[in-house]
mmCIF file of C-alpha atoms in Angstrom:
data_model
loop_
_atom_site.group_PDB
_atom_site.id
_atom_site.type_symbol
_atom_site.label_atom_id
_atom_site.label_comp_id
_atom_site.label_asym_id
_atom_site.label_seq_id
_atom_site.Cartn_x
_atom_site.Cartn_y
_atom_site.Cartn_z
ATOM 1 C CA UNK A 1215 111.448 78.606 102.165
ATOM 2 C CA UNK A 1216 112.150 81.940 100.511
ATOM 3 C CA UNK A 1217 115.201 82.538 102.675
ATOM 4 C CA UNK A 1218 116.527 79.057 101.833
ATOM 5 C CA UNK A 1219 116.134 79.727 98.093
ATOM 6 C CA UNK A 1220 117.970 83.042 98.406
ATOM 7 C CA UNK A 1221 120.874 81.389 100.191
ATOM 8 C CA UNK A 1222 121.971 81.037 103.784
ATOM 9 C CA UNK A 1223 124.746 83.610 103.492
ATOM 10 C CA UNK A 1224 122.337 86.506 102.876
ATOM 11 C CA UNK A 1225 121.133 88.700 105.686
ATOM 12 C CA UNK A 1226 117.408 88.444 106.301
ATOM 13 C CA UNK A 1227 117.049 91.881 107.854
ATOM 14 C CA UNK A 1228 113.540 93.202 107.206
ATOM 15 C CA UNK A 1229 112.766 89.805 105.626
ATOM 16 C CA UNK A 1230 114.828 90.839 102.594
ATOM 17 C CA UNK A 1231 116.167 87.348 101.821
ATOM 18 C CA UNK A 1232 112.784 85.703 102.407
ATOM 19 C CA UNK A 1233 111.122 88.178 100.055
ATOM 20 C CA UNK A 1234 113.828 87.901 97.380
ATOM 21 C CA UNK A 1235 113.795 84.091 97.503
ATOM 22 C CA UNK A 1236 110.024 83.856 97.100
ATOM 23 C CA UNK A 1237 110.046 86.288 94.188
ATOM 24 C CA UNK A 1238 112.886 84.376 92.529
ATOM 25 C CA UNK A 1239 111.054 81.070 92.961
ATOM 26 C CA UNK A 1240 107.850 82.482 91.476
ATOM 27 C CA UNK A 1241 109.666 83.926 88.473
ATOM 28 C CA UNK A 1242 111.480 80.627 87.945
ATOM 29 C CA UNK A 1243 108.193 78.714 87.914
ATOM 30 C CA UNK A 1244 106.642 81.150 85.465
ATOM 31 C CA UNK A 1245 109.639 81.017 83.127
ATOM 32 C CA UNK A 1246 109.727 77.218 83.079
ATOM 33 C CA UNK A 1247 105.921 76.889 82.824
ATOM 34 C CA UNK A 1248 106.043 78.958 79.643
ATOM 35 C CA UNK A 1249 108.376 76.362 78.090
ATOM 36 C CA UNK A 1250 105.827 73.638 78.814
ATOM 37 C CA UNK A 1251 102.916 75.870 77.730
ATOM 38 C CA UNK A 1252 101.002 75.140 80.937
ATOM 39 C CA UNK A 1253 99.190 77.503 83.305
ATOM 40 C CA UNK A 1254 100.395 77.753 86.893
ATOM 41 C CA UNK A 1255 98.870 78.848 90.177
ATOM 42 C CA UNK A 1256 101.321 80.325 92.684
ATOM 43 C CA UNK A 1257 100.188 80.566 96.306
ATOM 44 C CA UNK A 1258 101.805 81.475 99.613
ATOM 45 C CA UNK A 1259 100.425 79.951 102.798
ATOM 46 C CA UNK A 1260 99.899 80.860 106.456
ATOM 47 C CA UNK A 1261 101.216 84.413 106.738
ATOM 48 C CA UNK A 1262 100.871 85.355 110.400
ATOM 49 C CA UNK A 1263 100.612 88.876 111.774
ATOM 50 C CA UNK A 1264 104.322 89.052 112.563
ATOM 51 C CA UNK A 1265 105.121 88.197 108.947
ATOM 52 C CA UNK A 1266 103.054 90.958 107.331
ATOM 53 C CA UNK A 1267 106.195 92.919 106.334
ATOM 54 C CA UNK A 1268 107.134 89.869 104.237
ATOM 55 C CA UNK A 1269 103.695 89.985 102.622
ATOM 56 C CA UNK A 1270 104.172 93.699 101.905
ATOM 57 C CA UNK A 1271 107.355 92.849 100.012
ATOM 58 C CA UNK A 1272 105.545 90.244 97.927
ATOM 59 C CA UNK A 1273 102.696 92.674 97.313
ATOM 60 C CA UNK A 1274 105.129 95.223 95.891
ATOM 61 C CA UNK A 1275 106.515 92.548 93.559
ATOM 62 C CA UNK A 1276 102.989 91.615 92.508
ATOM 63 C CA UNK A 1277 102.176 95.224 91.699
ATOM 64 C CA UNK A 1278 105.322 95.638 89.607
ATOM 65 C CA UNK A 1279 104.674 92.376 87.759
ATOM 66 C CA UNK A 1280 101.047 93.340 87.147
ATOM 67 C CA UNK A 1281 102.075 96.628 85.563
ATOM 68 C CA UNK A 1282 104.355 94.750 83.175
ATOM 69 C CA UNK A 1283 102.258 91.661 82.394
ATOM 70 C CA UNK A 1284 98.641 92.441 83.266
ATOM 71 C CA UNK A 1285 98.533 89.738 85.928
ATOM 72 C CA UNK A 1286 100.092 89.351 89.395
ATOM 73 C CA UNK A 1287 103.234 87.332 90.029
ATOM 74 C CA UNK A 1288 101.415 85.235 92.637
ATOM 75 C CA UNK A 1289 97.867 83.995 92.102
ATOM 76 C CA UNK A 1290 96.863 84.066 95.755
ATOM 77 C CA UNK A 1291 98.096 84.647 99.290
ATOM 78 C CA UNK A 1292 96.874 83.310 102.612
ATOM 79 C CA UNK A 1293 96.693 85.520 105.670
ATOM 80 C CA UNK A 1294 96.461 83.337 108.765
ATOM 81 C CA UNK A 1295 95.427 85.764 111.481
ATOM 82 C CA UNK A 1296 93.359 83.206 113.348
ATOM 83 C CA UNK A 1297 95.331 83.884 116.522
ATOM 84 C CA UNK A 1298 93.951 87.440 116.537
ATOM 85 C CA UNK A 1299 90.434 88.547 117.586
ATOM 86 C CA UNK A 1300 87.871 88.143 114.802
ATOM 87 C CA UNK A 1301 87.435 91.871 114.145
ATOM 88 C CA UNK A 1302 91.188 92.449 113.936
ATOM 89 C CA UNK A 1303 91.687 89.379 111.770
ATOM 90 C CA UNK A 1304 89.088 90.435 109.218
ATOM 91 C CA UNK A 1305 89.994 94.121 109.471
ATOM 92 C CA UNK A 1306 93.562 93.387 108.403
ATOM 93 C CA UNK A 1307 92.337 90.963 105.752
ATOM 94 C CA UNK A 1308 90.035 93.632 104.357
ATOM 95 C CA UNK A 1309 92.926 96.112 104.133
ATOM 96 C CA UNK A 1310 94.915 93.596 102.090
ATOM 97 C CA UNK A 1311 91.862 92.559 100.077
ATOM 98 C CA UNK A 1312 91.544 96.146 98.871
ATOM 99 C CA UNK A 1313 95.120 95.987 97.578
ATOM 100 C CA UNK A 1314 94.842 92.454 96.204
ATOM 101 C CA UNK A 1315 91.592 93.164 94.345
ATOM 102 C CA UNK A 1316 93.219 95.908 92.293
ATOM 103 C CA UNK A 1317 95.661 93.411 90.810
ATOM 104 C CA UNK A 1318 93.469 90.283 90.695
ATOM 105 C CA UNK A 1319 94.938 88.378 93.643
ATOM 106 C CA UNK A 1320 92.744 85.953 95.575
ATOM 107 C CA UNK A 1321 92.858 86.153 99.381
ATOM 108 C CA UNK A 1322 92.653 83.075 101.561
ATOM 109 C CA UNK A 1323 91.885 83.761 105.220
ATOM 110 C CA UNK A 1324 91.571 81.508 108.243
ATOM 111 C CA UNK A 1325 88.918 81.399 110.938
ATOM 112 C CA UNK A 1326 89.293 79.225 114.009
ATOM 113 C CA UNK A 1327 92.440 77.252 114.635
ATOM 114 C CA UNK A 1328 93.780 73.985 113.301
ATOM 115 C CA UNK A 1329 94.924 71.531 115.938
ATOM 116 C CA UNK A 1330 98.444 70.144 116.101
ATOM 117 C CA UNK A 1331 101.524 72.037 114.948
ATOM 118 C CA UNK A 1332 102.310 73.827 111.688
ATOM 119 C CA UNK A 1333 104.786 76.555 110.720
ATOM 120 C CA UNK A 1334 106.059 76.792 114.294
ATOM 121 C CA UNK A 1335 102.588 77.389 115.762
ATOM 122 C CA UNK A 1336 101.665 74.723 118.329
ATOM 123 C CA UNK A 1337 97.938 74.346 118.961
ATOM 124 C CA UNK A 1338 98.214 70.914 120.517
ATOM 125 C CA UNK A 1339 96.586 71.978 123.785
ATOM 126 C CA UNK A 1340 94.123 74.537 122.406
ATOM 127 C CA UNK A 1341 90.564 74.652 123.757
ATOM 128 C CA UNK A 1342 88.625 72.195 121.599
ATOM 129 C CA UNK A 1343 85.838 74.741 120.991
ATOM 130 C CA UNK A 1344 88.272 76.823 118.930
ATOM 131 C CA UNK A 1345 88.677 73.919 116.487
ATOM 132 C CA UNK A 1346 85.177 74.576 115.147
ATOM 133 C CA UNK A 1347 84.434 77.776 113.229
ATOM 134 C CA UNK A 1348 80.961 79.229 113.791
ATOM 135 C CA UNK A 1349 78.646 80.277 110.915
ATOM 136 C CA UNK A 1350 78.290 83.770 112.411
ATOM 137 C CA UNK A 1351 82.045 84.281 112.151
ATOM 138 C CA UNK A 1352 82.133 83.266 108.503
ATOM 139 C CA UNK A 1353 79.176 85.504 107.663
ATOM 140 C CA UNK A 1354 80.886 88.465 109.344
ATOM 141 C CA UNK A 1355 83.974 87.866 107.197
ATOM 142 C CA UNK A 1356 81.854 87.413 104.066
ATOM 143 C CA UNK A 1357 80.012 90.687 104.663
ATOM 144 C CA UNK A 1358 83.179 92.665 105.319
ATOM 145 C CA UNK A 1359 85.237 91.315 102.409
ATOM 146 C CA UNK A 1360 82.336 91.499 99.957
ATOM 147 C CA UNK A 1361 82.349 95.264 100.388
ATOM 148 C CA UNK A 1362 85.607 95.423 98.414
ATOM 149 C CA UNK A 1363 85.098 95.838 94.644
ATOM 150 C CA UNK A 1364 86.470 92.913 92.617
ATOM 151 C CA UNK A 1365 87.152 90.943 95.811
ATOM 152 C CA UNK A 1366 88.006 87.261 95.417
ATOM 153 C CA UNK A 1367 88.436 85.315 98.630
ATOM 154 C CA UNK A 1368 88.181 81.879 100.161
ATOM 155 C CA UNK A 1369 87.835 80.789 103.777
ATOM 156 C CA UNK A 1370 89.870 78.179 105.618
ATOM 157 C CA UNK A 1371 87.343 77.283 108.301
ATOM 158 C CA UNK A 1372 88.097 74.868 111.116
ATOM 159 C CA UNK A 1373 85.915 71.813 111.525
ATOM 160 C CA UNK A 1374 88.158 69.818 113.840
ATOM 161 C CA UNK A 1375 90.987 69.338 111.359
ATOM 162 C CA UNK A 1376 94.419 68.676 112.847
ATOM 163 C CA UNK A 1377 97.965 68.810 111.488
ATOM 164 C CA UNK A 1378 100.497 66.128 112.234
ATOM 165 C CA UNK A 1379 100.325 62.758 113.998
ATOM 166 C CA UNK A 1380 97.574 62.068 116.500
ATOM 167 C CA UNK A 1381 96.166 59.068 118.343
ATOM 168 C CA UNK A 1382 93.101 57.334 116.845
ATOM 169 C CA UNK A 1383 89.874 58.692 118.281
ATOM 170 C CA UNK A 1384 91.409 62.000 119.378
ATOM 171 C CA UNK A 1385 90.087 63.942 116.400
ATOM 172 C CA UNK A 1386 86.409 64.603 115.749
ATOM 173 C CA UNK A 1387 85.869 66.028 112.295
ATOM 174 C CA UNK A 1388 82.613 67.910 111.768
ATOM 175 C CA UNK A 1389 82.509 68.852 108.073
ATOM 176 C CA UNK A 1390 78.773 69.488 108.445
ATOM 177 C CA UNK A 1391 79.911 72.873 109.806
ATOM 178 C CA UNK A 1392 80.710 73.889 106.222
ATOM 179 C CA UNK A 1393 77.238 72.883 105.026
ATOM 180 C CA UNK A 1394 75.551 74.644 107.944
ATOM 181 C CA UNK A 1395 77.577 77.783 107.281
ATOM 182 C CA UNK A 1396 76.577 77.882 103.605
ATOM 183 C CA UNK A 1397 72.936 77.496 104.637
ATOM 184 C CA UNK A 1398 73.266 80.238 107.269
ATOM 185 C CA UNK A 1399 74.822 82.732 104.829
ATOM 186 C CA UNK A 1400 72.303 81.886 102.105
ATOM 187 C CA UNK A 1401 69.432 82.581 104.491
ATOM 188 C CA UNK A 1402 71.011 85.802 105.724
ATOM 189 C CA UNK A 1403 71.499 87.037 102.173
ATOM 190 C CA UNK A 1404 68.167 85.791 100.900
ATOM 191 C CA UNK A 1405 70.166 84.389 98.011
ATOM 192 C CA UNK A 1406 69.397 81.623 95.506
ATOM 193 C CA UNK A 1407 73.071 80.656 95.568
ATOM 194 C CA UNK A 1408 73.303 77.807 98.076
ATOM 195 C CA UNK A 1409 77.104 77.984 98.215
ATOM 196 C CA UNK A 1410 77.953 81.684 98.543
ATOM 197 C CA UNK A 1411 81.247 81.146 100.404
ATOM 198 C CA UNK A 1412 84.245 79.455 98.826
ATOM 199 C CA UNK A 1413 85.930 77.133 101.324
ATOM 200 C CA UNK A 1414 89.391 75.605 101.261
ATOM 201 C CA UNK A 1415 90.778 72.960 103.605
#
């Protein structure tokens, strides 16, 4: 999307056009929103490991904007490292969380995989067990990310959700996974908060 906004004639070496286009789009939205006197939330979705240099470019723009305006250019970013091992996924997320937290950016991260196809990633034939995130995985992520001061994060957990078109009966949604995970984390923390993890789906 960012590359399209920047224009097809531009080189995208080092993701330069993709970065420039996203920044331009965000600034456009903010400028126009001010005319309507409405707040806006700007979010980027599904940044995979190979696209982290693109995220670094957006992070630099966020830092510059924060210095000038006291808030980041983008409200939140999603890192979708669900194809990586859990420890690597959350380790990278924690590194970015430390940078995001300093400039009030919320991190969305993904655990498990979503069936079907999205953003060029085809999980049509993935092992069905990977479609269901386990409470232990979410608690591990919660513990790690909570160590970062001022951290704000939300989890995209898989409970059988699938992108795209699918035959009736081929999808078994288990949203109770989200409830069970909240209960698990609450018990582990010994907390009175019965919804310690913010989920998005």
